[in-house]
Coordinates of C-alpha atoms in Angstrom, one line a residue:
X116 CA 98.9 144.7 -216.4
X117 CA 96.7 147.1 -214.6
X118 CA 98.2 150.5 -213.9
X119 CA 97.7 152.9 -210.9
X120 CA 98.3 156.6 -211.4
X121 CA 99.5 158.5 -208.3
X122 CA 99.6 162.3 -208.5
X123 CA 102.5 164.0 -206.7
X124 CA 101.8 166.3 -203.8
X125 CA 104.2 169.2 -204.3
X126 CA 105.2 171.3 -207.3
X127 CA 107.4 169.5 -209.9
X128 CA 108.8 172.7 -211.4
X129 CA 110.1 175.9 -209.8
X130 CA 108.3 179.2 -210.2
X131 CA 111.2 180.5 -212.3
X132 CA 110.9 177.6 -214.8
X133 CA 107.1 178.0 -215.0
X134 CA 107.5 181.7 -215.8
X135 CA 110.1 180.9 -218.5
X136 CA 107.8 178.2 -219.9
X137 CA 104.9 180.6 -220.0
X138 CA 106.9 183.1 -222.1
X139 CA 107.6 180.3 -224.7
X140 CA 103.9 179.3 -225.1
X141 CA 102.2 180.7 -228.3
X142 CA 99.5 182.6 -226.5
X143 CA 99.0 186.4 -226.0
X144 CA 100.1 188.0 -222.8
X145 CA 97.4 187.5 -220.2
X146 CA 95.8 184.6 -221.9
X147 CA 97.1 182.1 -219.3
X148 CA 96.1 183.3 -215.8
X149 CA 97.6 180.4 -213.9
X150 CA 100.1 177.6 -214.4
X151 CA 101.3 174.9 -212.1
X152 CA 102.9 171.5 -212.4
X153 CA 103.2 168.3 -210.4
X154 CA 104.8 164.9 -210.8
X155 CA 102.6 161.9 -211.6
X156 CA 103.7 158.4 -211.0
X157 CA 102.5 155.4 -213.0
X158 CA 102.6 152.0 -211.1
X159 CA 102.5 149.0 -213.4
X160 CA 100.8 146.6 -210.9
X161 CA 101.8 142.9 -211.1
X162 CA 99.0 140.5 -212.2
X163 CA 99.2 138.7 -208.9
X164 CA 98.2 141.9 -206.9
X165 CA 94.6 142.7 -206.1
X166 CA 94.4 146.1 -207.8
X167 CA 91.0 146.9 -206.3
X168 CA 92.3 146.3 -202.8
X169 CA 95.4 148.4 -203.4
X170 CA 93.4 151.2 -204.9
X171 CA 91.0 151.1 -201.8
X172 CA 94.0 151.2 -199.5
X173 CA 95.4 154.2 -201.4
X174 CA 92.1 156.0 -201.2
X175 CA 91.9 155.4 -197.5
X176 CA 95.6 156.4 -197.1
X177 CA 96.3 153.3 -195.0
X178 CA 99.3 153.8 -192.7
X179 CA 100.3 150.1 -192.8
X180 CA 100.9 147.5 -195.4
X181 CA 101.9 147.7 -199.0
X182 CA 100.3 151.1 -199.7
X183 CA 102.2 152.6 -196.8
X184 CA 105.5 151.5 -198.4
X185 CA 104.5 152.7 -201.9
X186 CA 103.3 156.1 -200.6
X187 CA 106.6 156.6 -198.7
X188 CA 108.7 155.7 -201.7
X189 CA 106.8 158.1 -203.9
X190 CA 107.3 161.1 -201.6
X191 CA 109.4 163.7 -203.4
X192 CA 111.3 166.6 -201.9
X193 CA 109.0 168.9 -199.9
X194 CA 106.1 166.3 -199.8
X195 CA 106.8 164.8 -196.4
X196 CA 103.9 166.4 -194.5
X197 CA 101.5 166.9 -197.3
X198 CA 98.4 164.8 -197.6
X199 CA 98.5 162.4 -200.6
X200 CA 96.3 163.1 -203.6
X201 CA 93.8 160.4 -204.6
X202 CA 95.3 157.9 -207.0
X203 CA 93.3 156.8 -210.1
X204 CA 93.0 153.6 -211.9
X205 CA 94.1 154.2 -215.5
X206 CA 91.0 152.6 -216.9
X207 CA 88.7 154.8 -214.8
X208 CA 87.6 158.3 -215.7
X209 CA 90.0 161.1 -215.1
X210 CA 88.5 164.2 -213.5
X211 CA 87.4 166.7 -216.1
X212 CA 88.8 170.2 -215.8
X213 CA 86.7 173.3 -216.3
X214 CA 86.3 174.7 -219.8
X215 CA 89.0 177.3 -219.3
X216 CA 91.6 174.8 -218.0
X217 CA 93.9 172.6 -220.1
X218 CA 96.4 169.9 -218.9
X219 CA 99.5 168.7 -220.6
X220 CA 100.9 165.4 -219.6
X221 CA 104.7 165.1 -220.3
X222 CA 106.0 161.5 -220.1
X223 CA 108.9 159.5 -221.4
X224 CA 108.5 158.5 -225.0
X225 CA 106.2 155.5 -225.5
X226 CA 108.0 152.2 -225.7
X227 CA 111.0 153.5 -223.7
X228 CA 111.9 153.1 -220.0
X229 CA 113.5 156.2 -218.5
X230 CA 116.6 156.0 -216.3
X231 CA 114.5 157.3 -213.4
X232 CA 112.1 154.4 -214.0
X233 CA 114.9 151.8 -214.0
X234 CA 116.3 153.1 -210.7
X235 CA 112.9 153.6 -209.0
X236 CA 111.7 150.1 -210.0
X237 CA 115.0 148.6 -208.6
X238 CA 114.3 150.5 -205.3
X239 CA 110.7 149.2 -205.2
X240 CA 111.9 145.7 -205.7
X241 CA 114.6 146.0 -203.0
X242 CA 111.9 147.2 -200.6
X243 CA 110.0 144.0 -201.0
X244 CA 107.5 145.1 -203.6
X245 CA 108.7 142.8 -206.5
X246 CA 105.4 140.8 -206.4
X247 CA 103.3 144.0 -206.2
X248 CA 104.8 146.6 -208.6
X249 CA 106.3 145.5 -211.9
X250 CA 107.5 149.0 -213.0
X251 CA 107.3 152.6 -211.9
X252 CA 107.4 155.6 -214.2
X253 CA 107.2 159.3 -213.6
X254 CA 105.9 162.2 -215.6
X255 CA 104.8 165.8 -215.1
X256 CA 101.3 167.2 -215.5
X257 CA 101.1 171.0 -216.3
X258 CA 97.8 172.6 -215.5
X259 CA 97.1 175.8 -217.5
X260 CA 94.2 178.1 -216.6
X261 CA 93.1 180.4 -219.4
X262 CA 91.3 183.7 -219.1
X263 CA 87.7 183.5 -220.2
X264 CA 87.5 183.3 -224.0
X265 CA 91.2 182.4 -224.5
X266 CA 91.1 178.7 -224.0
X267 CA 92.4 177.1 -227.2
X268 CA 90.1 174.9 -229.3
X269 CA 93.0 172.7 -230.5
X270 CA 95.0 169.9 -228.8
X271 CA 98.0 171.4 -227.0
X272 CA 99.9 168.2 -227.4
X273 CA 99.8 168.6 -231.2
X274 CA 100.9 172.3 -231.4
X275 CA 104.5 172.6 -232.5
X276 CA 105.4 175.6 -230.3
X277 CA 103.8 173.9 -227.2
X278 CA 105.8 170.7 -227.9
X279 CA 109.0 172.7 -228.3
X280 CA 108.4 174.7 -225.1
X281 CA 107.1 171.9 -222.9
X282 CA 109.2 168.9 -223.7
X283 CA 112.4 167.3 -225.1
X284 CA 111.1 165.7 -228.3
X285 CA 113.9 163.2 -228.2
X286 CA 113.0 161.7 -224.9
X287 CA 109.4 162.8 -224.0
X288 CA 105.9 162.8 -225.4
X289 CA 103.0 165.2 -224.7
X290 CA 99.4 164.1 -224.1
X291 CA 96.3 166.2 -223.5
X292 CA 94.9 163.7 -221.0
X293 CA 96.1 160.8 -219.0
X294 CA 97.6 158.3 -221.5
X295 CA 96.5 154.7 -221.9
X296 CA 98.5 152.0 -220.0
X297 CA 100.1 150.8 -223.3
X298 CA 101.5 154.3 -224.0
X299 CA 103.4 154.5 -220.7

């Protein structure tokens, strides 16, 4: 099934937690100049749905129809008045960050369905989207900006200290880029 990735609009993690996370990362003081996090939602779109039309409606931020319901359901705390970020099709190119920026995608372990996903999918289906959205999953994307010359030349998702600091290894998996649909 095709998958639509919808970035969250507000911060997923408090400033206090980001500061605590920063202290656990295996980089020298001052190496990371900025860190932020936002939720990202993965919509497993039913085969009967025209994914291109849904994506176009999302990009245009249509205030009526299926996209309006989906957009409303995906609003998290503090996101009510914020403009939605552009969703991406999972098979299209993800925007490339600058050379001093790295992203860590934290998602439920591949092959599992999180409790959040079960409840969110039930809500989507109760709101009349059973024939549009087969499943909804949520993760967090951390964006780390490094000082010039400090950006690591290794995959953050494979570094033991980054894994221990940024996720629960029993329930979550780290990725360096948006994962493939079969991994979600």
